[in-house]
Tab-separated table of C-alpha atoms in Angstrom:
chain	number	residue	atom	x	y	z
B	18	UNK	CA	-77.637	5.697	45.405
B	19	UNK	CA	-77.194	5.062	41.652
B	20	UNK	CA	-76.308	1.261	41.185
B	21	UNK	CA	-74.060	0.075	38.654
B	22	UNK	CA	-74.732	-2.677	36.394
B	23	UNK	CA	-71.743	-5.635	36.141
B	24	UNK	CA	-70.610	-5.642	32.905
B	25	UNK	CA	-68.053	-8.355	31.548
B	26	UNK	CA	-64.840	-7.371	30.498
B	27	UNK	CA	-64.349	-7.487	26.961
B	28	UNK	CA	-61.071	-8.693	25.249
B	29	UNK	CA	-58.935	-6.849	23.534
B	30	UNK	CA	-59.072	-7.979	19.642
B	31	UNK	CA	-55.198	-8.582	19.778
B	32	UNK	CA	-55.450	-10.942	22.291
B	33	UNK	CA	-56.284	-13.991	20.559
B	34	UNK	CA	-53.184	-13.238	18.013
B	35	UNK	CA	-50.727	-13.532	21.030
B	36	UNK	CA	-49.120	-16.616	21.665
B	37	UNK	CA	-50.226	-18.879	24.683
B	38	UNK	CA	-46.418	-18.220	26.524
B	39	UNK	CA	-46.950	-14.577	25.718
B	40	UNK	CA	-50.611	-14.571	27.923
B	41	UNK	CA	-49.104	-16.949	30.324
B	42	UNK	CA	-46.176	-14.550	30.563
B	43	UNK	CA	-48.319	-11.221	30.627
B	44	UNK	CA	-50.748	-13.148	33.680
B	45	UNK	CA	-51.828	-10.321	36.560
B	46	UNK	CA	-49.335	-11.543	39.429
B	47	UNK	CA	-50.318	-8.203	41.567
B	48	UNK	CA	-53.776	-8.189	43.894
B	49	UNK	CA	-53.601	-4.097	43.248
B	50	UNK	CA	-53.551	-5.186	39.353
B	51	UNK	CA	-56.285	-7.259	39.733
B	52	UNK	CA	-58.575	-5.357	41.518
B	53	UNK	CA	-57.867	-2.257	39.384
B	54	UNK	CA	-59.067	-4.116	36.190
B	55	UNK	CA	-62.281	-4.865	37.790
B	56	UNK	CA	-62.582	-1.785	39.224
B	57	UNK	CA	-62.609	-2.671	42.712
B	58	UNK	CA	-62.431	-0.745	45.245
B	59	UNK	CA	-58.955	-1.083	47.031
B	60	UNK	CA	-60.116	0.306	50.196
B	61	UNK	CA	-62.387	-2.252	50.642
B	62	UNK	CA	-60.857	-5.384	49.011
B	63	UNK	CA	-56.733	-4.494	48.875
B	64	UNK	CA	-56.091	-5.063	52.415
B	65	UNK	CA	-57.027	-8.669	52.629
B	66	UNK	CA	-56.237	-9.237	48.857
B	67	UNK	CA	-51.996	-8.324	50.102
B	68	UNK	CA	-52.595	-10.742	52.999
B	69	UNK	CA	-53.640	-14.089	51.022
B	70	UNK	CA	-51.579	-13.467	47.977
B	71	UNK	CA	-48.401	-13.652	50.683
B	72	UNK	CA	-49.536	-16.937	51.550
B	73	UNK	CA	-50.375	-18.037	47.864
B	74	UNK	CA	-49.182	-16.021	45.193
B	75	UNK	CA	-52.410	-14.495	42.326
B	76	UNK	CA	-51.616	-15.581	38.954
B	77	UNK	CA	-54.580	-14.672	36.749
B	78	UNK	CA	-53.935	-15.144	32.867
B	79	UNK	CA	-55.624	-12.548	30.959
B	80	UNK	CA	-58.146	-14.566	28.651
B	81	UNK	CA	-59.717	-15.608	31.661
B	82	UNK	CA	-59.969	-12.361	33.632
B	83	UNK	CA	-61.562	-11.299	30.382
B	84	UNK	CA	-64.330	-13.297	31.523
B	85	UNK	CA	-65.569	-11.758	34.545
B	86	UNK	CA	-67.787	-8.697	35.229
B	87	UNK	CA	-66.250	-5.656	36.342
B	88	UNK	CA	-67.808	-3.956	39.473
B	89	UNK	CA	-68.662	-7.441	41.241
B	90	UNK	CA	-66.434	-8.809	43.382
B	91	UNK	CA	-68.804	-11.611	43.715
B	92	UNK	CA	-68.057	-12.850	40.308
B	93	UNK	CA	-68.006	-16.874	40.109
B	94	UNK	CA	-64.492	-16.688	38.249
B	95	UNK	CA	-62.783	-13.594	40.462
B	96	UNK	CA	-63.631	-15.331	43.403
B	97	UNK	CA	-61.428	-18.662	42.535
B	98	UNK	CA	-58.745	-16.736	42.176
B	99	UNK	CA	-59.181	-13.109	44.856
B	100	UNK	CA	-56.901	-13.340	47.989
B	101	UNK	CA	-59.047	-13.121	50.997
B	102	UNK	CA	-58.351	-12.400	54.851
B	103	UNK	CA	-59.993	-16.061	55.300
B	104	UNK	CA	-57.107	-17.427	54.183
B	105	UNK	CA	-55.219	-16.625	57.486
B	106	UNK	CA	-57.702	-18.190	59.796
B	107	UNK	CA	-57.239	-21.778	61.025
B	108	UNK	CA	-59.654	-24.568	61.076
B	109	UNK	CA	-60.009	-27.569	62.172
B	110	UNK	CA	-59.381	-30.347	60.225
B	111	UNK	CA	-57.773	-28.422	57.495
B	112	UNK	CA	-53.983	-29.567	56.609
B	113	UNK	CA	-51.716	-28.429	54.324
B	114	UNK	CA	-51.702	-32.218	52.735
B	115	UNK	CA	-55.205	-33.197	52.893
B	116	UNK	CA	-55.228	-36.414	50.473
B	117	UNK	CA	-51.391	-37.238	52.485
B	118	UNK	CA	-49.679	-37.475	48.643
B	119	UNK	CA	-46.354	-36.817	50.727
B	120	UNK	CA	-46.679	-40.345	51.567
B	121	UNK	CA	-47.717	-41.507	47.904
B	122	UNK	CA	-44.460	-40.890	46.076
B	123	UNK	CA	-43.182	-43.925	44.681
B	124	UNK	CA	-40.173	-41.848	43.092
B	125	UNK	CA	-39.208	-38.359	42.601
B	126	UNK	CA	-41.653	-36.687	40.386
B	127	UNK	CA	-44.310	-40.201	40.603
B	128	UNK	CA	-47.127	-39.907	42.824
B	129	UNK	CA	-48.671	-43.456	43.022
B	130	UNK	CA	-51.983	-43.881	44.874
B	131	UNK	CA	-53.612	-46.164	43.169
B	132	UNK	CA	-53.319	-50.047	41.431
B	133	UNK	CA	-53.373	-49.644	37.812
B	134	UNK	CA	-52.456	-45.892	37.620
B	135	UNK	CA	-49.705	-43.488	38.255
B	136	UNK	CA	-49.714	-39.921	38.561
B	137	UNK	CA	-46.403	-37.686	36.956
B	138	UNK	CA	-45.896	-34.336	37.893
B	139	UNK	CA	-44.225	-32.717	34.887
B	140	UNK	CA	-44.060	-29.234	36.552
B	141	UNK	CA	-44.474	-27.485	39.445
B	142	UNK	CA	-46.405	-24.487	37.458
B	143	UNK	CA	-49.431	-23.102	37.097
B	144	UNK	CA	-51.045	-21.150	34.652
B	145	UNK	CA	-53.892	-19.756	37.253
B	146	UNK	CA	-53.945	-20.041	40.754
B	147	UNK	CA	-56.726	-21.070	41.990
B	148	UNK	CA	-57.320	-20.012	45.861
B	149	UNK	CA	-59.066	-23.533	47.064
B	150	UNK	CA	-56.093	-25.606	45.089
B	151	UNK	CA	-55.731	-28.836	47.122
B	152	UNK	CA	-51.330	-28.734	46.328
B	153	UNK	CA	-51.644	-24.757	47.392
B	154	UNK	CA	-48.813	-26.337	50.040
B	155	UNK	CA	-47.044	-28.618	47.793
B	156	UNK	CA	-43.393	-29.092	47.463
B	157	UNK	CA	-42.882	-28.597	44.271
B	158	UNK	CA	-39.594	-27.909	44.733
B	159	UNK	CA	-38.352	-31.298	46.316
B	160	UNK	CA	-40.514	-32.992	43.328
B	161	UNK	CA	-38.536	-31.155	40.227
B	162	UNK	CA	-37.244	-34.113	37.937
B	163	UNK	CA	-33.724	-34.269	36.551
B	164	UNK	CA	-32.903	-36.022	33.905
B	165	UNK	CA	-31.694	-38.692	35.828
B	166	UNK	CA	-35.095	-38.494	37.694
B	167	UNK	CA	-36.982	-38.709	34.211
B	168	UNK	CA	-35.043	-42.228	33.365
B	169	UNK	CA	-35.897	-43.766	36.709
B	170	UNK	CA	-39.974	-42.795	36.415
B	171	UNK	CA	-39.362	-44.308	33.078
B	172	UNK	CA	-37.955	-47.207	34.270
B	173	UNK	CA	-39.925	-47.676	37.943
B	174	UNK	CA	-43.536	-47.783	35.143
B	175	UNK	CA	-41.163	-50.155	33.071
B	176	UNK	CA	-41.245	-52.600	36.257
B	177	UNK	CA	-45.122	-52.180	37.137
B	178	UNK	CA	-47.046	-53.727	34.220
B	179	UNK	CA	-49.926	-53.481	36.452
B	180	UNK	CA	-50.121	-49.625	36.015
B	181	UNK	CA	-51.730	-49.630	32.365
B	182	UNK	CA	-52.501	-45.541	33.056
B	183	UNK	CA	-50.192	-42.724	33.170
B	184	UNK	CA	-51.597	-39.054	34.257
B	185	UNK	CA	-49.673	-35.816	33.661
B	186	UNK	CA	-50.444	-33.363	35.917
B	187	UNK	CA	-48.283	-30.910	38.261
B	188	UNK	CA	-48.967	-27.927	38.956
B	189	UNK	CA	-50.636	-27.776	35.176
B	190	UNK	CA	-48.136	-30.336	32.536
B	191	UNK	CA	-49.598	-28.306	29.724
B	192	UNK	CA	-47.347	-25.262	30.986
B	193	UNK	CA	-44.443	-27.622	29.739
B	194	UNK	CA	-43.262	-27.273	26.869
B	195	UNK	CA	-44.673	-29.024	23.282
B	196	UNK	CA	-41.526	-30.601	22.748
B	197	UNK	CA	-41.201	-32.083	26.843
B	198	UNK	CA	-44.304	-33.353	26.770
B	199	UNK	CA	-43.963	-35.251	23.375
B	200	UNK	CA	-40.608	-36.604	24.551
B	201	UNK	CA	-42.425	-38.136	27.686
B	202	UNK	CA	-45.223	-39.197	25.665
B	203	UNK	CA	-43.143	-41.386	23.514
B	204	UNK	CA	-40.965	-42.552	26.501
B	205	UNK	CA	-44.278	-43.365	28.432
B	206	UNK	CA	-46.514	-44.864	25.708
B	207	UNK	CA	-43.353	-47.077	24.342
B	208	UNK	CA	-44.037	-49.245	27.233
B	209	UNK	CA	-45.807	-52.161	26.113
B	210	UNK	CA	-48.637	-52.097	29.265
B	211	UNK	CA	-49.676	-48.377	29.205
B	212	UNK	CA	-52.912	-48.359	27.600
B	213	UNK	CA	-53.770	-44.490	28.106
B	214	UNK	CA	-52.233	-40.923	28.397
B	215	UNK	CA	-54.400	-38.850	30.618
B	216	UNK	CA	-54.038	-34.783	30.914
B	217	UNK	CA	-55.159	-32.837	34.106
B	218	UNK	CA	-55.200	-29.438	33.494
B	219	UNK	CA	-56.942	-25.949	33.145
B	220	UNK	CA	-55.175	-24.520	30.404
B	221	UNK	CA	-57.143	-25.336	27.675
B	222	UNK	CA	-59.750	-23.367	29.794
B	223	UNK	CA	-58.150	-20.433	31.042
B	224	UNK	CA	-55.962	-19.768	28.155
B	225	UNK	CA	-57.444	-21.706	25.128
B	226	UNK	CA	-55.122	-20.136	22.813
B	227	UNK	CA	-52.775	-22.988	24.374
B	228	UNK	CA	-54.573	-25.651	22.227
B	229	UNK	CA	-52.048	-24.477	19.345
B	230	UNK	CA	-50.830	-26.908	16.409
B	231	UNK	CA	-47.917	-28.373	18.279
B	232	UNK	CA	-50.085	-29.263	21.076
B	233	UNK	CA	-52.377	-31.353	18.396
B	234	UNK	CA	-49.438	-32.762	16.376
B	235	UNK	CA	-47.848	-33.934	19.006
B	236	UNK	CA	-50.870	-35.616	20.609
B	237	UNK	CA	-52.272	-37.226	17.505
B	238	UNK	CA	-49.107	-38.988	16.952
B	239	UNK	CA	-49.240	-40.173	20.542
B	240	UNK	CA	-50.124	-44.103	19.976
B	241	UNK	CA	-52.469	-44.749	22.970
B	242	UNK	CA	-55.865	-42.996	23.367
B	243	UNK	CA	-55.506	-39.328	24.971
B	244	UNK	CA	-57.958	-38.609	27.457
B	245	UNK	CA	-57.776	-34.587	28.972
B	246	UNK	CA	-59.190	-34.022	32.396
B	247	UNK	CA	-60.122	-30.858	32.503
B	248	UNK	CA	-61.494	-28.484	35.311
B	249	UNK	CA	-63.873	-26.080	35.210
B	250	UNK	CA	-66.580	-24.798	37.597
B	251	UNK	CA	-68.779	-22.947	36.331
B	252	UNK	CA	-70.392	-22.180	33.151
B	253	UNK	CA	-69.098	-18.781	32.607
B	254	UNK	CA	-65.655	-19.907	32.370
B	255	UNK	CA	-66.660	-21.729	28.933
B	256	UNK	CA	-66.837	-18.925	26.439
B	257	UNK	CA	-66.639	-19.045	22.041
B	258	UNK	CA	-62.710	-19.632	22.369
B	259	UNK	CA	-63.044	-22.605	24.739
B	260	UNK	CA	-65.225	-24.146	22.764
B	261	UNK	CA	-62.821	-23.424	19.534
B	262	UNK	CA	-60.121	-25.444	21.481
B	263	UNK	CA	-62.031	-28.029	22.960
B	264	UNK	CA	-63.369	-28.815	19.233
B	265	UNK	CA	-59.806	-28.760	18.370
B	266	UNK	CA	-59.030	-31.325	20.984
B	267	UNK	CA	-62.251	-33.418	19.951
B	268	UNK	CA	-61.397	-33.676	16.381
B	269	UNK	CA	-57.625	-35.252	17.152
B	270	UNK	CA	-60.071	-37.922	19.159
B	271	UNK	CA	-59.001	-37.033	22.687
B	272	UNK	CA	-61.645	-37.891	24.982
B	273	UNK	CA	-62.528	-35.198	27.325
B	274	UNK	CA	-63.869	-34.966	30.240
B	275	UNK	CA	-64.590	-32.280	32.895
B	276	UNK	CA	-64.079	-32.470	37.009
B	277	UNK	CA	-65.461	-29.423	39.202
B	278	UNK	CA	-64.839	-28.848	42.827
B	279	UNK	CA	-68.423	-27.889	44.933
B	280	UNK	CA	-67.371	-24.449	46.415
B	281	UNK	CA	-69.144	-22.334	48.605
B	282	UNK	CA	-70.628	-19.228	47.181
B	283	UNK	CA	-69.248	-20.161	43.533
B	284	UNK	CA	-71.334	-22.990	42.150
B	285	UNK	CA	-73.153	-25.192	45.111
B	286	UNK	CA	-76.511	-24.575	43.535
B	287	UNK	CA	-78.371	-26.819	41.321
B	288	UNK	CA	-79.186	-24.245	38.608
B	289	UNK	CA	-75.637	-23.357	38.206
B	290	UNK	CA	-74.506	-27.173	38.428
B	291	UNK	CA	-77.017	-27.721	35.985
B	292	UNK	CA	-76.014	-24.697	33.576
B	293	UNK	CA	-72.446	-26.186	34.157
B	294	UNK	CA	-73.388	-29.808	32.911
B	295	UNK	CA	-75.374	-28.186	30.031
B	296	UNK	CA	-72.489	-26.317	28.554
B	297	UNK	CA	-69.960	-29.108	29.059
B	298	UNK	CA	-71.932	-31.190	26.704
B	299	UNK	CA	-72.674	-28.357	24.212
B	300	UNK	CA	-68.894	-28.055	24.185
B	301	UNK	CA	-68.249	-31.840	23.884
B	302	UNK	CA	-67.475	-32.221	27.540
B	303	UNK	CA	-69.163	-35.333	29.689
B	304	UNK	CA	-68.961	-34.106	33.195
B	305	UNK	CA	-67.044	-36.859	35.491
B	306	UNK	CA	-66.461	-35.939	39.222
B	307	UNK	CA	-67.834	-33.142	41.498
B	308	UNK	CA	-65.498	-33.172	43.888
B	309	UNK	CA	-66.616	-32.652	47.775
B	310	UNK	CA	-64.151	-30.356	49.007
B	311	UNK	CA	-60.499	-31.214	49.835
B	312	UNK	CA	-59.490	-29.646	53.688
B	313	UNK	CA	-56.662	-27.508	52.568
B	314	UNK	CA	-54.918	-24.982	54.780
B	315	UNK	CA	-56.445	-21.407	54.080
B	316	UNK	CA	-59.256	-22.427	51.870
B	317	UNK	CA	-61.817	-23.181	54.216
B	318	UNK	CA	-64.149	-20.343	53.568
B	319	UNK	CA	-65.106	-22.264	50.314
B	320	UNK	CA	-66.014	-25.737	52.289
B	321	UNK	CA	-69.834	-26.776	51.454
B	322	UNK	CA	-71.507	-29.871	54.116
B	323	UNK	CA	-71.160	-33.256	52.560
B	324	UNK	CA	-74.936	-33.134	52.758
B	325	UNK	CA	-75.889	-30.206	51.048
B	326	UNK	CA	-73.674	-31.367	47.821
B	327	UNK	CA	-75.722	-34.289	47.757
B	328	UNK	CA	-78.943	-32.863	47.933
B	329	UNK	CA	-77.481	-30.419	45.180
B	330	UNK	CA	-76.740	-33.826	43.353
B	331	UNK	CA	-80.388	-35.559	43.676
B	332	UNK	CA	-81.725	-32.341	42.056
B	333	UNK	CA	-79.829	-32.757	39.332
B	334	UNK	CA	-81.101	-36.278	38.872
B	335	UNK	CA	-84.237	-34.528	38.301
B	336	UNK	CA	-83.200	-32.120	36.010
B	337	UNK	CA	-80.920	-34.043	33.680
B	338	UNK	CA	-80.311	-37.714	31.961
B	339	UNK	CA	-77.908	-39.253	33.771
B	340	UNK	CA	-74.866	-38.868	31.988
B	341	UNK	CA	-75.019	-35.497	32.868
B	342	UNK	CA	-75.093	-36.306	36.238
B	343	UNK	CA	-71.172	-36.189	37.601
B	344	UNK	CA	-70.327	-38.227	40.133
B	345	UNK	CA	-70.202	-36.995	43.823
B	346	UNK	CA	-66.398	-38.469	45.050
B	347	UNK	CA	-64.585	-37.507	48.477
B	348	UNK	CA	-60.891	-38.570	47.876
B	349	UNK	CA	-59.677	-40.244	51.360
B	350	UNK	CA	-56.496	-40.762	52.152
B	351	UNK	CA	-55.074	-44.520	51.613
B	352	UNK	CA	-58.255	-45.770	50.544
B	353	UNK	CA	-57.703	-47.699	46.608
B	354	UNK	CA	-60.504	-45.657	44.709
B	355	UNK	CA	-62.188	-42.304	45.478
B	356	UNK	CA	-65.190	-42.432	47.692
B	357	UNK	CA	-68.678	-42.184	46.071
B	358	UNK	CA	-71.009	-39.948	48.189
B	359	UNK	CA	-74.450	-42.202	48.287
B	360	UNK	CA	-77.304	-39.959	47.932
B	361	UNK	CA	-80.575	-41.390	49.358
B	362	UNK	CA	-82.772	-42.060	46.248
């Protein structure tokens, strides 16, 4: 049998001249599409590809399927995002509101699970969705914030001085618009206790062209330091145009830093962790949490052992200086602080 090498997909040159809402727009939303631009076999792959993406719709953007090798369906990147039979299956233990944020919402669009920091979902949407996404269940609907909605998060963080910490996240906030986000930056950073803006988000990563010139004028008038979260989990999602935007970022001063998820079959070995941490930092990135898996409905094909993330973790102490090094967290439930997963040095 003649076997055929995986080769990456290469962009088309007019790509980067689109607009990010024109690649968020043109995203494959069809598991046929998807597995036709890889070159997939559909007799093999279709079948359960239909049945997950009726559960949890694809939504690939096209600068990130550019990344992955056609012919493999074993890809690091497809595989976040391919609908899988698995997804029907049950098992135990896995919810459709593992970390219980149902019970965290202080007000309509403000998730508040911790002292000095509150969490605002600024949209429901999603620029990629990812198959192991902990909010895969999440109401988004019940969560979607009128303008009356926006005044009273505005003035419920107005009447908790403690909170010195705002988050946007969603869904992705950097699928909002330029000008929303700027309007609740200035709304959120004019009160007098909010020390930092922080950004959660994967747009930067699977569609850098997002990191445009409204994006940067908007956050380097913000007047409290901009840290961006982002999430990425494995090296090969971090390509030449990633770096262009993270340098972007970098050079406005927004601190950024990188969270990963340990998945099963994707990056739960300690070369690719390693690779990972490598070219974070080559791209300005410190790496900040690996997160042990969260026990989502229909995602638990990708669950690694608590134990075998931290032996992946005490090989990396090996390998590289400790800044490096993320942390290993579990996120419980009504505890005040994510969980640090002691390794035995």
């Amino acid at each position: 049998m003649i076997q055929r090498t995986p080769t990456r997909i290469e962009a088309h040159p007019a790509e980067d001249r689109r607009t990010w809402q024109q690649l968020l727009s043109n995203s494959i939303t069809s598991p046929a599409d998807l597995l036709e631009r890889l070159e997939l076999a559909p007799e093999t792959w279709l079948e359960g590809a239909k049945t997950g993406h009726r559960l949890f719709a694809v939504r690939v953007p096209e600068p990130f399927l550019a990344r992955m090798r056609k012919g493999d369906p074993y890809d690091p990147l497809l595989r976040q995002v391919l609908p899988l039979t698995d997804e029907t299956e049950s098992a135990d233990g896995f919810v459709q509101d593992p970390l219980a944020e149902s019970g965290a919402i202080q007000t309509t669009g403000l998730i508040r699970k911790y002292r000095s920091r509150a969490l605002l979902m600024v949209t429901g949407q999603c620029a990629i969705n990812c198959r192991y996404c902990f909010r895969r269940h999440f109401p988004y609907e019940d969560q979607r914030l009128s303008p009356s909605d926006r005044q009273k998060v505005i003035e419920t963080l107005g009447d908790s001085p403690e909170i010195n910490e705002v988050i946007f996240s969603g869904g992705d906030p950097l699928v909002a618009s330029d000008r929303l986000l700027a309007d609740w930056a200035e709304a959120i950073t004019g009160l007098p206790h909010i020390r930092r803006l922080r950004l959660h988000t994967r747009l930067p990563v699977v569609i850098p062209q997002r990191v445009c010139d409204a994006l940067i004028d908007w956050i380097s008038q913000t007047s409290v330091r901009v840290v961006m979260v982002l999430h990425i989990n494995h090296p090969a999602e971090i390509d030449a145009n990633v770096r262009e935007a993270l340098a972007r970022l970098s050079e406005v001063g927004v601190t950024l830093l990188n969270q990963s998820v340990i998945l099963r079959g994707i990056n739960d070995s300690a070369d690719t962790l390693e690779s990972l941490s490598e070219s974070l930092f080559d791209a300005g990135v410190l790496p900040y949490y690996l997160h042990a898996f969260d026990p989502v409905r229909g995602a638990h094909h990708f669950d690694v052992e608590d134990q075998r993330a931290q032996g992946l973790i005490q090989q990396l102490l090996t390998r590289l200086p400790g800044f490096l090094v993320p942390r290993l967290v579990r996120e419980i439930p009504g505890e005040e602080s994510k969980t640090p997963l002691n390794i035995n040095l």
